[in-house]
mmCIF file with all atom_site columns, C-alpha atoms in Angstrom:
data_model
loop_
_atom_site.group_PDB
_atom_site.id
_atom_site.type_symbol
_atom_site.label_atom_id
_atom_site.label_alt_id
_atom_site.label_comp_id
_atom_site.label_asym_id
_atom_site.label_entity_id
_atom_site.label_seq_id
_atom_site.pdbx_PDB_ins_code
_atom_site.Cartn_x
_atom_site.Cartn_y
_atom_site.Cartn_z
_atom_site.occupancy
_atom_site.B_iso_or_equiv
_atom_site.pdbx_formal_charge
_atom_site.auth_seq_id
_atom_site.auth_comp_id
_atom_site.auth_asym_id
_atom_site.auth_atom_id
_atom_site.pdbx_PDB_model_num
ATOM 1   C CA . UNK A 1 1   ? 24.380  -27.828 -11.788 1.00 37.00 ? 703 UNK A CA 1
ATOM 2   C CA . UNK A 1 2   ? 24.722  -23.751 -11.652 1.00 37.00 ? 704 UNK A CA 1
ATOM 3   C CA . UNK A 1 3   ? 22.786  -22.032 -8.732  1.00 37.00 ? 705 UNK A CA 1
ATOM 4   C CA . UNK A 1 4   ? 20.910  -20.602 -11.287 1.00 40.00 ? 706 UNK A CA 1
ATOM 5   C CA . UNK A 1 5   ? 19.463  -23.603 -13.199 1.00 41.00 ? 707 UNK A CA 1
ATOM 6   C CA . UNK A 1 6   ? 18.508  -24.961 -9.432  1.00 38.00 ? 708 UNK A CA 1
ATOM 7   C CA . UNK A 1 7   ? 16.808  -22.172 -9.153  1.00 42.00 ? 709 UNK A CA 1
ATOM 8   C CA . UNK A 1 8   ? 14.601  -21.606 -12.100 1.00 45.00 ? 710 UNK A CA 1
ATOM 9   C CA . UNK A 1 9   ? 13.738  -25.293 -11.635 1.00 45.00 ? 711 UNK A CA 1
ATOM 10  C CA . UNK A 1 10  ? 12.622  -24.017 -8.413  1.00 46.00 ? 712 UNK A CA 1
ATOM 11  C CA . UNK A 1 11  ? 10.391  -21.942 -9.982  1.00 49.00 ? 713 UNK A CA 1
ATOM 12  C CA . UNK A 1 12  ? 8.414   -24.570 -11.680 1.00 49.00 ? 714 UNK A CA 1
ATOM 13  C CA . UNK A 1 13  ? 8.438   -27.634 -9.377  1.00 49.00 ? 715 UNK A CA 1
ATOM 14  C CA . UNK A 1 14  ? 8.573   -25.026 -6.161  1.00 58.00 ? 716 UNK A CA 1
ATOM 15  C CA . UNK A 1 15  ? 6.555   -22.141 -5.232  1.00 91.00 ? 717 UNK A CA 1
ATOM 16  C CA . UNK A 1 16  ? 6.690   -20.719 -8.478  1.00 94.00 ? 718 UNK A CA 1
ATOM 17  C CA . UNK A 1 17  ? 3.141   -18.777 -7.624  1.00 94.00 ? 719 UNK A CA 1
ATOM 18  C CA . UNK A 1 18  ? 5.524   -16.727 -4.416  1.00 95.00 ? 720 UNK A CA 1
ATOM 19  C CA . UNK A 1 19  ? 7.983   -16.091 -6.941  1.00 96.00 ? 721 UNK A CA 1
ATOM 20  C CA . UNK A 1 20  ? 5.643   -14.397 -9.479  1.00 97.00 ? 722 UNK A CA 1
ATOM 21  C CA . UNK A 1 21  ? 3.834   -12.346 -7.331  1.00 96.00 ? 723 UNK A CA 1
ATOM 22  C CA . UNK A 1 22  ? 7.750   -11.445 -5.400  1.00 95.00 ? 724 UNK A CA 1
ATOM 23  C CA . UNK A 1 23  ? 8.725   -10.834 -9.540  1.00 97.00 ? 725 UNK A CA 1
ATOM 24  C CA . UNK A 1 24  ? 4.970   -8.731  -9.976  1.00 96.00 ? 726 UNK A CA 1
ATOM 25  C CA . UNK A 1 25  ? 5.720   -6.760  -7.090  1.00 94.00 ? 727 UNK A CA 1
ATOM 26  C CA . UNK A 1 26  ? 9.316   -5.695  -8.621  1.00 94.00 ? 728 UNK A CA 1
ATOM 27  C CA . UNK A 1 27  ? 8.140   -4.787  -11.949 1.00 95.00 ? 729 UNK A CA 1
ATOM 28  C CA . UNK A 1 28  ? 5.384   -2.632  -10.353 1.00 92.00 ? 730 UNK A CA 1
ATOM 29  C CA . UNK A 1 29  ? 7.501   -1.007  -8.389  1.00 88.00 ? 731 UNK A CA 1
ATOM 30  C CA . UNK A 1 30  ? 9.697   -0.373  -11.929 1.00 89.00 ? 732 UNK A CA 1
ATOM 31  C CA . UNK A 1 31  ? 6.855   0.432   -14.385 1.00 89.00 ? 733 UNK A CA 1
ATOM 32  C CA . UNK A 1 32  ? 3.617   0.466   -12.709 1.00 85.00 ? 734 UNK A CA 1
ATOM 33  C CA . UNK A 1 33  ? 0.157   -0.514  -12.952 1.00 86.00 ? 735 UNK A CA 1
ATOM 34  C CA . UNK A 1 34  ? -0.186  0.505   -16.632 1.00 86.00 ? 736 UNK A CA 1
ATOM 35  C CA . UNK A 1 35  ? 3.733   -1.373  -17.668 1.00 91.00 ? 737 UNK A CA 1
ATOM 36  C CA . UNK A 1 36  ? 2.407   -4.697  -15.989 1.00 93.00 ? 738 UNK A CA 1
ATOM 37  C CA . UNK A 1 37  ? 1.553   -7.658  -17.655 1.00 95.00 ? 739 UNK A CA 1
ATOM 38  C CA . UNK A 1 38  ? 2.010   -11.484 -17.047 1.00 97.00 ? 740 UNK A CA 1
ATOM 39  C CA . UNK A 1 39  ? 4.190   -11.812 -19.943 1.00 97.00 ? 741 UNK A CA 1
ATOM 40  C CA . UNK A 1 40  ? 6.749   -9.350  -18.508 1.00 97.00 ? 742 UNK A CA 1
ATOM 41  C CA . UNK A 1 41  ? 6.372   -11.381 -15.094 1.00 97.00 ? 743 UNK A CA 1
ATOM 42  C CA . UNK A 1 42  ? 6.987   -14.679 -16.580 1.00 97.00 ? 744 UNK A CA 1
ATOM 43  C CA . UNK A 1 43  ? 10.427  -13.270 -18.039 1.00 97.00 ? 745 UNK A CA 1
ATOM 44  C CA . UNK A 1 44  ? 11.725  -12.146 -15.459 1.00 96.00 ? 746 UNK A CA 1
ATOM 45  C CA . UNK A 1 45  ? 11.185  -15.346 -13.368 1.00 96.00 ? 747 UNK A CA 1
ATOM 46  C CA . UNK A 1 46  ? 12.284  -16.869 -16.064 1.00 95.00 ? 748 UNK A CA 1
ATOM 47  C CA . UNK A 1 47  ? 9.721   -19.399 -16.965 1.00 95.00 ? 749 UNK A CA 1
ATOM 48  C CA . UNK A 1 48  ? 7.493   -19.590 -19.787 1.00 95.00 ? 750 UNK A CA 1
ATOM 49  C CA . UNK A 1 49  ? 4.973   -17.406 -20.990 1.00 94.00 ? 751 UNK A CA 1
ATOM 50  C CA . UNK A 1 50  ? 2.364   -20.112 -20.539 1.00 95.00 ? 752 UNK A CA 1
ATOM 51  C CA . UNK A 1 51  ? 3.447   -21.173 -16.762 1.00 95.00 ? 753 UNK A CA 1
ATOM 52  C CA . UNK A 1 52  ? 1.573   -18.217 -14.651 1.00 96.00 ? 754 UNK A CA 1
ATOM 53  C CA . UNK A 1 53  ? -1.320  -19.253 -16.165 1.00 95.00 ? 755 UNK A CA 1
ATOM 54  C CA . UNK A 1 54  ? -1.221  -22.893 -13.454 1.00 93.00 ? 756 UNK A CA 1
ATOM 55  C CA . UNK A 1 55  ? -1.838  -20.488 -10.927 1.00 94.00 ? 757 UNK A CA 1
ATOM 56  C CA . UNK A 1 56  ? -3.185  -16.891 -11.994 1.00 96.00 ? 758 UNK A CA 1
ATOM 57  C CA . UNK A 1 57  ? -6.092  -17.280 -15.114 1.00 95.00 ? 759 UNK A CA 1
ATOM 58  C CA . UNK A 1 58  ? -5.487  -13.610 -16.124 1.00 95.00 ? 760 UNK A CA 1
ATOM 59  C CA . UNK A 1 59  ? -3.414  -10.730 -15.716 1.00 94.00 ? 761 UNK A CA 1
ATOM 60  C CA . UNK A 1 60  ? -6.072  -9.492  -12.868 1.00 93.00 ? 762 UNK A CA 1
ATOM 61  C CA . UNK A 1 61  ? -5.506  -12.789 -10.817 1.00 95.00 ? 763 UNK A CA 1
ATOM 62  C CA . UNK A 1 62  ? -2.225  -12.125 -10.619 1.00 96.00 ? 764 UNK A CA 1
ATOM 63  C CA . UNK A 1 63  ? -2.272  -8.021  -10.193 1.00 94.00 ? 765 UNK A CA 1
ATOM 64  C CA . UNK A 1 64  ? -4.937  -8.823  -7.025  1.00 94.00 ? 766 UNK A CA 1
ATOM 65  C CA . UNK A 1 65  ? -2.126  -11.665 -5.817  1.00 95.00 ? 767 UNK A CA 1
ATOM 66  C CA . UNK A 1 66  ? 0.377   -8.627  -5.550  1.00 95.00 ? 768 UNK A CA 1
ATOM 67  C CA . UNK A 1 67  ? -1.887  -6.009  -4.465  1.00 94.00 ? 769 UNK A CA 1
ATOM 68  C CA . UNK A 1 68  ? -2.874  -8.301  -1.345  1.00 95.00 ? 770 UNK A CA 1
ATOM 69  C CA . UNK A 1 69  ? 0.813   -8.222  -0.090  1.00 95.00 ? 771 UNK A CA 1
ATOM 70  C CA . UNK A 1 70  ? 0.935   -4.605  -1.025  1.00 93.00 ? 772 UNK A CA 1
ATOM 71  C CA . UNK A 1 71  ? -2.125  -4.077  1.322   1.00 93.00 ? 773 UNK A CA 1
ATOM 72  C CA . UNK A 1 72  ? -0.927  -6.630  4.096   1.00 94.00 ? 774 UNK A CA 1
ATOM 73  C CA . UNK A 1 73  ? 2.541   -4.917  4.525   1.00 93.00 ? 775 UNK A CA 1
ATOM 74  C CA . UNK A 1 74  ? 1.333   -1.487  4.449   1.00 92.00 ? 776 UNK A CA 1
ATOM 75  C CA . UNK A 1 75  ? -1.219  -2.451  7.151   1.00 94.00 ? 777 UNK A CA 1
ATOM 76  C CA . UNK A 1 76  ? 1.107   -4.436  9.346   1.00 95.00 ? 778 UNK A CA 1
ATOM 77  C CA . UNK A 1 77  ? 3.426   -1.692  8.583   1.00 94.00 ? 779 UNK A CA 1
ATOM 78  C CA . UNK A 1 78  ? 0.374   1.348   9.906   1.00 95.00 ? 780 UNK A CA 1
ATOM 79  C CA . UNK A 1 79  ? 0.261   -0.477  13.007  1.00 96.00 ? 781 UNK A CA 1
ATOM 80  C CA . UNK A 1 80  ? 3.513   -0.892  13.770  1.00 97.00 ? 782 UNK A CA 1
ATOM 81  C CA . UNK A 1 81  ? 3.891   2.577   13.750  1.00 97.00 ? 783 UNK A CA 1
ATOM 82  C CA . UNK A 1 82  ? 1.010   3.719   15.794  1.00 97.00 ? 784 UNK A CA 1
ATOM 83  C CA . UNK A 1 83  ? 2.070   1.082   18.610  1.00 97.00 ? 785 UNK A CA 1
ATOM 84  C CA . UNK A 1 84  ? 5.978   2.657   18.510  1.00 97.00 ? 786 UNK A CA 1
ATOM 85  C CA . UNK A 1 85  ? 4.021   6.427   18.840  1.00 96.00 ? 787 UNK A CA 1
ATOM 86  C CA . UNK A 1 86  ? 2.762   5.943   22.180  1.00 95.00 ? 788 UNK A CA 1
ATOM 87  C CA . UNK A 1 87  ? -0.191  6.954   24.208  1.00 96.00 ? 789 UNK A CA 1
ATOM 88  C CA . UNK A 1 88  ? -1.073  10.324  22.203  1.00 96.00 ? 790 UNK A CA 1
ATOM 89  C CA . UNK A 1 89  ? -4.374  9.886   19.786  1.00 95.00 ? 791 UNK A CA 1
ATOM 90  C CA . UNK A 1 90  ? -2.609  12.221  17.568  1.00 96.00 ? 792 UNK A CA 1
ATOM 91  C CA . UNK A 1 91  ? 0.611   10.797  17.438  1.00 97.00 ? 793 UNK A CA 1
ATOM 92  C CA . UNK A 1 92  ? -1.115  7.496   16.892  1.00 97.00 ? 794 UNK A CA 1
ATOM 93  C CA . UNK A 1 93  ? -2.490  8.355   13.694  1.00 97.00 ? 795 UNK A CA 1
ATOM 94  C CA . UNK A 1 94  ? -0.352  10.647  12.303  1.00 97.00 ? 796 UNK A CA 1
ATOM 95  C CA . UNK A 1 95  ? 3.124   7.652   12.683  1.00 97.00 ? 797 UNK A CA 1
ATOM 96  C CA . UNK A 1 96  ? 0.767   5.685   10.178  1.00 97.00 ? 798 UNK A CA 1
ATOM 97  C CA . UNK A 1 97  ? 0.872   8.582   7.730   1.00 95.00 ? 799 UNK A CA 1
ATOM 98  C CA . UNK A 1 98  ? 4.278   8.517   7.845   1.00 94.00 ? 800 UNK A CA 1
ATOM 99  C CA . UNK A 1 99  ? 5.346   4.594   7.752   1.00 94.00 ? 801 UNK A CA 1
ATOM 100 C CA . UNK A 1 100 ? 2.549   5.075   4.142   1.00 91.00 ? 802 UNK A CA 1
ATOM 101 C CA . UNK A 1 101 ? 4.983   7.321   3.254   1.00 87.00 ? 803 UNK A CA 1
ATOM 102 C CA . UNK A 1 102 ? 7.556   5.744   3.681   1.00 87.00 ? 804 UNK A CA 1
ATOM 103 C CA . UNK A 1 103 ? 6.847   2.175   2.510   1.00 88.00 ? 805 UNK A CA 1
ATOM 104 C CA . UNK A 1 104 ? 5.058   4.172   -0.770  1.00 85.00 ? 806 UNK A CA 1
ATOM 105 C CA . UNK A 1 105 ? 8.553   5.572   -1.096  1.00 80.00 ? 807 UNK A CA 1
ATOM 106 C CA . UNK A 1 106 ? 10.939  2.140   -1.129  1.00 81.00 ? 808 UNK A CA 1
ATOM 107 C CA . UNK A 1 107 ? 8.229   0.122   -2.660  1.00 81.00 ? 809 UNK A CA 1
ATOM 108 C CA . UNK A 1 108 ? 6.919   2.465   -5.377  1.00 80.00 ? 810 UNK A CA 1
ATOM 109 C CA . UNK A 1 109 ? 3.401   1.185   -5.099  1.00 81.00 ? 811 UNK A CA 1
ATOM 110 C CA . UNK A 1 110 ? 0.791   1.663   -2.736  1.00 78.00 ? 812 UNK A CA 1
ATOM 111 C CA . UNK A 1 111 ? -2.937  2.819   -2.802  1.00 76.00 ? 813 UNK A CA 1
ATOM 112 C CA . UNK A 1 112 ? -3.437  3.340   -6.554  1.00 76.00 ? 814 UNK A CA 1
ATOM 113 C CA . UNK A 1 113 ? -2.966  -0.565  -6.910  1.00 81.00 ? 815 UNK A CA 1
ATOM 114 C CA . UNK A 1 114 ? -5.455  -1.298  -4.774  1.00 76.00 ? 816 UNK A CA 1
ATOM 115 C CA . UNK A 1 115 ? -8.395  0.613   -6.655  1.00 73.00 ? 817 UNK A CA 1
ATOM 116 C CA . UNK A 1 116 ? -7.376  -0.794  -10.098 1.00 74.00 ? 818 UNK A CA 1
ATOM 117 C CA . UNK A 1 117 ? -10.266 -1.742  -12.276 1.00 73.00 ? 819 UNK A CA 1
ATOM 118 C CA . UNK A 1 118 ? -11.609 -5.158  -12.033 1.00 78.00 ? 820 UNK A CA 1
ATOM 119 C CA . UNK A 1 119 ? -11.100 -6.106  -8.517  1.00 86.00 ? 821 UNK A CA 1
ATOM 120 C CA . UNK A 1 120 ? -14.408 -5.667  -7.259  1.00 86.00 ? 822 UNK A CA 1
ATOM 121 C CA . UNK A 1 121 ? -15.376 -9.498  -8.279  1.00 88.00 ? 823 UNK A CA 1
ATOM 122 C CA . UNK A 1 122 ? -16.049 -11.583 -5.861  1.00 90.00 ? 824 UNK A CA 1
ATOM 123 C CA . UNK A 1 123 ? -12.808 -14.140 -7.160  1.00 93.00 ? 825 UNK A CA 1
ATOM 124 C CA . UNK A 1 124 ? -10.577 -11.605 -5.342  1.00 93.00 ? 826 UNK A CA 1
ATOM 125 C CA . UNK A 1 125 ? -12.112 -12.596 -1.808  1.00 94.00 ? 827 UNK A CA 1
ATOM 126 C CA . UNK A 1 126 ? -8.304  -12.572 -0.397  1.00 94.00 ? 828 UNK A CA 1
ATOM 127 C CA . UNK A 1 127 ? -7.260  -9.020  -1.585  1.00 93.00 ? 829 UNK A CA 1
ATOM 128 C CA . UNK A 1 128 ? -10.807 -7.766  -0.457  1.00 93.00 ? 830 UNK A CA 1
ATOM 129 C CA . UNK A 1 129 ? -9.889  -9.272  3.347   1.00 94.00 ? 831 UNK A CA 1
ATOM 130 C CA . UNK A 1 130 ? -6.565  -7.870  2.754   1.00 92.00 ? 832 UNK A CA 1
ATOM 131 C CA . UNK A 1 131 ? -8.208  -3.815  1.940   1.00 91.00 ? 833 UNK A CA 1
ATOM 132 C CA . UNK A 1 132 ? -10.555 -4.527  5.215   1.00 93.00 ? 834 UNK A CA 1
ATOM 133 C CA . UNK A 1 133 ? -7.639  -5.271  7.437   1.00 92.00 ? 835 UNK A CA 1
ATOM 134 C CA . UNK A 1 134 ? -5.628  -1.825  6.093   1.00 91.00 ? 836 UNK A CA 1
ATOM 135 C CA . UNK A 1 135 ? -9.319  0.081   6.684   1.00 91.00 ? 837 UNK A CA 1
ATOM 136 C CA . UNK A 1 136 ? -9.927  -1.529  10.465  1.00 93.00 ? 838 UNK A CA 1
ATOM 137 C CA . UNK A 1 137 ? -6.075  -0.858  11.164  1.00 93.00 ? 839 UNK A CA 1
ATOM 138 C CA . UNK A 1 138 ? -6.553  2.732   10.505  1.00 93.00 ? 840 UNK A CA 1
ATOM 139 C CA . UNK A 1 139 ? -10.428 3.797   11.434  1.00 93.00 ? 841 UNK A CA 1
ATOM 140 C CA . UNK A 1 140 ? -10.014 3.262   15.077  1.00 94.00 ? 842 UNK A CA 1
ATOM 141 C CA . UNK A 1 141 ? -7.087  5.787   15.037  1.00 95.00 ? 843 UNK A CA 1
ATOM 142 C CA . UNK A 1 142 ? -9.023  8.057   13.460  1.00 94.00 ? 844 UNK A CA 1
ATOM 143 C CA . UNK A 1 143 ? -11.848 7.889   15.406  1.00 92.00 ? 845 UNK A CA 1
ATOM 144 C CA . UNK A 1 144 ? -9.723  8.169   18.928  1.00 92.00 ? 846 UNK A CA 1
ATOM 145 C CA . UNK A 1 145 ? -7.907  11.100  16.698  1.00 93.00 ? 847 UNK A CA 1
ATOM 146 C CA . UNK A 1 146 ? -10.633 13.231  15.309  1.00 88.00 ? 848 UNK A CA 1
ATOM 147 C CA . UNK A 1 147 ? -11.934 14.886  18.110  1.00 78.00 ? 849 UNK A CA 1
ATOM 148 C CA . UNK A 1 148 ? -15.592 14.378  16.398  1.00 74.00 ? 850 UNK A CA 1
ATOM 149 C CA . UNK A 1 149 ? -18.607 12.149  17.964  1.00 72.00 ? 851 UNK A CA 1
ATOM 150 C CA . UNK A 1 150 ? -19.809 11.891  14.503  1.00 76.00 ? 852 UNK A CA 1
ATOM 151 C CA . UNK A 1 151 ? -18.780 9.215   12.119  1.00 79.00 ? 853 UNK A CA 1
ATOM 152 C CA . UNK A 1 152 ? -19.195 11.191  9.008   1.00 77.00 ? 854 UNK A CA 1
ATOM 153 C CA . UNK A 1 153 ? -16.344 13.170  10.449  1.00 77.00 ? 855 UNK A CA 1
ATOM 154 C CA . UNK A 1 154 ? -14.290 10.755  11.220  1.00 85.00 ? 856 UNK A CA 1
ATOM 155 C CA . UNK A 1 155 ? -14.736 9.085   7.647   1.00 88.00 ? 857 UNK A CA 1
ATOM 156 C CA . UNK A 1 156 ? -13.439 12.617  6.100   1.00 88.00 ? 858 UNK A CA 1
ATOM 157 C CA . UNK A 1 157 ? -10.802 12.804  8.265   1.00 91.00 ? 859 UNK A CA 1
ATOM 158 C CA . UNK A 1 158 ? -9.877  8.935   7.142   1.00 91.00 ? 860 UNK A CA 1
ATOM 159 C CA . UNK A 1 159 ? -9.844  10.277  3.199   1.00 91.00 ? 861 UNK A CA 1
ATOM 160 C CA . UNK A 1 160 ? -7.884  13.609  4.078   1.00 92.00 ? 862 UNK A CA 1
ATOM 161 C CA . UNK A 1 161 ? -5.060  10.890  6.033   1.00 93.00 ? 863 UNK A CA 1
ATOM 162 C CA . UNK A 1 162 ? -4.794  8.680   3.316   1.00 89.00 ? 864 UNK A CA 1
ATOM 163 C CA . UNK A 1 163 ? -5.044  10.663  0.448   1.00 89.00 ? 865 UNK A CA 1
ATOM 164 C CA . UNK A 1 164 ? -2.146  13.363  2.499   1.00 91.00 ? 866 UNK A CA 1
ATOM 165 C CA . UNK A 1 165 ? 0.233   10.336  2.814   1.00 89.00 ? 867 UNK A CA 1
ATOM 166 C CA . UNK A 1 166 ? -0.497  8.887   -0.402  1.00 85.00 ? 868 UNK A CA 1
ATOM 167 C CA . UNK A 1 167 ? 0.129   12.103  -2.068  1.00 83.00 ? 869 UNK A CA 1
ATOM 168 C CA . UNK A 1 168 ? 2.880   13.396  0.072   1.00 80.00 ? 870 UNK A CA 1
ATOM 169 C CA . UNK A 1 169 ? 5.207   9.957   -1.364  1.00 77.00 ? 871 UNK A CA 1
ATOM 170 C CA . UNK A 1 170 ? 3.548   9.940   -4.637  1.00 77.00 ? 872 UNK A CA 1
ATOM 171 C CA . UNK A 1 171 ? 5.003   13.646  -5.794  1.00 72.00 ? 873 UNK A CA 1
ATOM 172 C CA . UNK A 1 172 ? 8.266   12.792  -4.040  1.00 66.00 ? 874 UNK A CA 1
ATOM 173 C CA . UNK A 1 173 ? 9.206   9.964   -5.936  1.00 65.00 ? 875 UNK A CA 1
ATOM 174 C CA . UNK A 1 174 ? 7.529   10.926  -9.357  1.00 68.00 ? 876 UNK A CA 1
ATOM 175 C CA . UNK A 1 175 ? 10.148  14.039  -8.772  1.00 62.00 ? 877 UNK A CA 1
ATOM 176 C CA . UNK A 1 176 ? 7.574   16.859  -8.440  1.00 55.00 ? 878 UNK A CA 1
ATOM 177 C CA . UNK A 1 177 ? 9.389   17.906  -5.407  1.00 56.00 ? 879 UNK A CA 1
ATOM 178 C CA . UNK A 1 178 ? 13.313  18.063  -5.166  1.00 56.00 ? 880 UNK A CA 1
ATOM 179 C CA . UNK A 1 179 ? 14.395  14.982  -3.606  1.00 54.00 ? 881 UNK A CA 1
ATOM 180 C CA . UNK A 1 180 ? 18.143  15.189  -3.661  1.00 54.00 ? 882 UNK A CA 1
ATOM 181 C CA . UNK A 1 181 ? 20.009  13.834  -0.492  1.00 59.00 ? 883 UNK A CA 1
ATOM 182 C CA . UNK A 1 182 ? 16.309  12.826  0.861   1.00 64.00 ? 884 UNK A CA 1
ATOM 183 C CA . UNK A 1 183 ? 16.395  9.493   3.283   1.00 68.00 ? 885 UNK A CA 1
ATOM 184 C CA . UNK A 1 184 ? 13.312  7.235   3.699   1.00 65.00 ? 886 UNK A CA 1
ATOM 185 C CA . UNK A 1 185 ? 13.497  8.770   7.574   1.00 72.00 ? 887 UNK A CA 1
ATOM 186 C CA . UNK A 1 186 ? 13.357  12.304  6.015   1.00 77.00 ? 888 UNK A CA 1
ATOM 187 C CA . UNK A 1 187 ? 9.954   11.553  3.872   1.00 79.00 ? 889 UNK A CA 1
ATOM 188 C CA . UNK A 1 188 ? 8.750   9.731   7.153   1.00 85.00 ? 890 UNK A CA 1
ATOM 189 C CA . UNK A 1 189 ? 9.118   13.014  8.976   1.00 89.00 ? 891 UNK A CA 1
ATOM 190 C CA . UNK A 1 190 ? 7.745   15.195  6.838   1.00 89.00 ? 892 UNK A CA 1
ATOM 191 C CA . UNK A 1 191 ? 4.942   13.047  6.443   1.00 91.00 ? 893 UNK A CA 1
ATOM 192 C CA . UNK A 1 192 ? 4.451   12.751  9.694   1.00 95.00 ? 894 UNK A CA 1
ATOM 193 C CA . UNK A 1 193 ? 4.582   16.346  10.583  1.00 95.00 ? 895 UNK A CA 1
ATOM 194 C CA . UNK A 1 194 ? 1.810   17.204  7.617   1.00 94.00 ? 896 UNK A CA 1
ATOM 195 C CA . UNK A 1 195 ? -0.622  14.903  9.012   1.00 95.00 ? 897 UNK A CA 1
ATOM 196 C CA . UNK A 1 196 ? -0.129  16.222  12.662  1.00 96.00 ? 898 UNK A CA 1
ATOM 197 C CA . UNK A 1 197 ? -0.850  19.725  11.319  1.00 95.00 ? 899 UNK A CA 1
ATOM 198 C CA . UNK A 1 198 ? -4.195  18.163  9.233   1.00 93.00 ? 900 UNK A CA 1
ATOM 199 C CA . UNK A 1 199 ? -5.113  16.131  12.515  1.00 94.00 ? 901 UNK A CA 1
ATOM 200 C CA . UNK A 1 200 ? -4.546  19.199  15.208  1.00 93.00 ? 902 UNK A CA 1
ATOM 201 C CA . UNK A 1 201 ? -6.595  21.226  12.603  1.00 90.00 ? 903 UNK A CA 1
ATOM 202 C CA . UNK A 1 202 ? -9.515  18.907  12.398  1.00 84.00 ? 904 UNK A CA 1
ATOM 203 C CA . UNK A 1 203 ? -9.330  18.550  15.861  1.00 82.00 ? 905 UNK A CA 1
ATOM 204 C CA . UNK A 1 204 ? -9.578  22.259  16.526  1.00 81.00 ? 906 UNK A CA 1
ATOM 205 C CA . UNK A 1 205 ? -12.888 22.688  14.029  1.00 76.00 ? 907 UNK A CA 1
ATOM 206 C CA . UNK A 1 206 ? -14.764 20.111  15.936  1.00 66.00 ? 908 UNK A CA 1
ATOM 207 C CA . UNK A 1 207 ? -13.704 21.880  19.428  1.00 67.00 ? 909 UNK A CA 1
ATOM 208 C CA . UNK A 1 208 ? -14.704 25.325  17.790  1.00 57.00 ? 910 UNK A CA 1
ATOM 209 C CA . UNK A 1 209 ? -18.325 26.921  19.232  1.00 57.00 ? 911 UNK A CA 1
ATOM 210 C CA . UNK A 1 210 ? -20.911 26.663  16.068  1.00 56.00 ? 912 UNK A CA 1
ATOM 211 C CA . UNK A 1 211 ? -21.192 30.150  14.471  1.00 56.00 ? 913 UNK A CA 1
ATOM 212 C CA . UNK A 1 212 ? -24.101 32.392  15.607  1.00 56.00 ? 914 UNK A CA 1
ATOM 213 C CA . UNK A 1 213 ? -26.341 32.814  13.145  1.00 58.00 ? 915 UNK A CA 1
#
């Protein structure tokens, strides 16, 4: 019996459900949100059209399945990079920016999977946990970061981050920017180094004297 026939029986007496979303992941990372479907999925784990359906009723089911490891690595992946920054508020925050970046960059996916339409049911309990683990990872950094006593300011500050190291990988790899002879460490960097700048400037309005009337 060939490796491979071993292991597409694998795939339906085994965890076939890991290897769908592991097969999900890969073709979002290749087409996107808009090219995925769980016919595409079932092809390339080569098993029937009909099998995701044992463990994923629609294409959602499955799209949330793959969006909660998206959110759980890129979490896990934040604080990782905040603990390796040291001491420094600043630092803190703006190594999170940068591991985004970066994972955005290898994995091709990142915060426009998590706002696709539909998830807001209450069926996709797991993926919801998964968004509220990425949000407390990163709001106490941004609070110990911002320099403001005011929550509302932290909260902007929290859009600006995410949106800057969302965007910053998102025209890289779409090829908006040249890229040529680019490493994952030099997008990390750069990353990085933009949110310092957006974090040192926040910083600096909140320490500012209000204008005199």
């Amino acid at each position: 019996m060939s490796d491979s026939t071993t292991a597409r029986r694998g795939y339906h007496h085994g965890d076939l459900r890991a290897r769908l979303v592991h097969e999900g992941l890969e073709l979002l990372a290749e087409a996107g949100v808009s090219g995925f479907s769980v016919a595409k999925v079932a092809a390339r784990a080569h098993v029937s059209s009909a099998a995701p359906y044992r463990h994923f009723p629609d294409r959602e089911s499955l799209l949330a399945a793959c969006a909660t490891v998206v959110v759980g690595r890129l979490a896990d992946r934040m604080a990782e990079a905040a603990d390796a920054a040291g001491d420094d508020p600043v630092e803190r925050l703006a190594a999170t920016a940068g591991a985004y970046a970066r994972y955005v960059a290898e994995g091709r996916v990142g915060m426009e999977l998590l706002f696709a339409p539909g998830f807001h049911e209450p069926r996709f309990r797991d993926l919801h946990e998964g968004t509220r683990k990425f949000f407390d990872t990163l709001l106490p950094l941004v609070v110990a970061a911002s320099g403001s006593d005011e929550f509302a300011g932290a909260m902007d500050l929290l859009e600006a981050h995410v949106s800057l190291a969302h965007g910053y990988a998102t025209v890289l790899i779409q090829g908006s920017y040249p890229t040529a002879g680019r490493r994952p460490e030099d997008l990390t960097a750069l990353a990085t180094e933009a949110a310092r700048n957006l974090i040192t400037g926040e910083r600096l309005r909140h320490a500012a004297p209000p204008a005199a009337p």
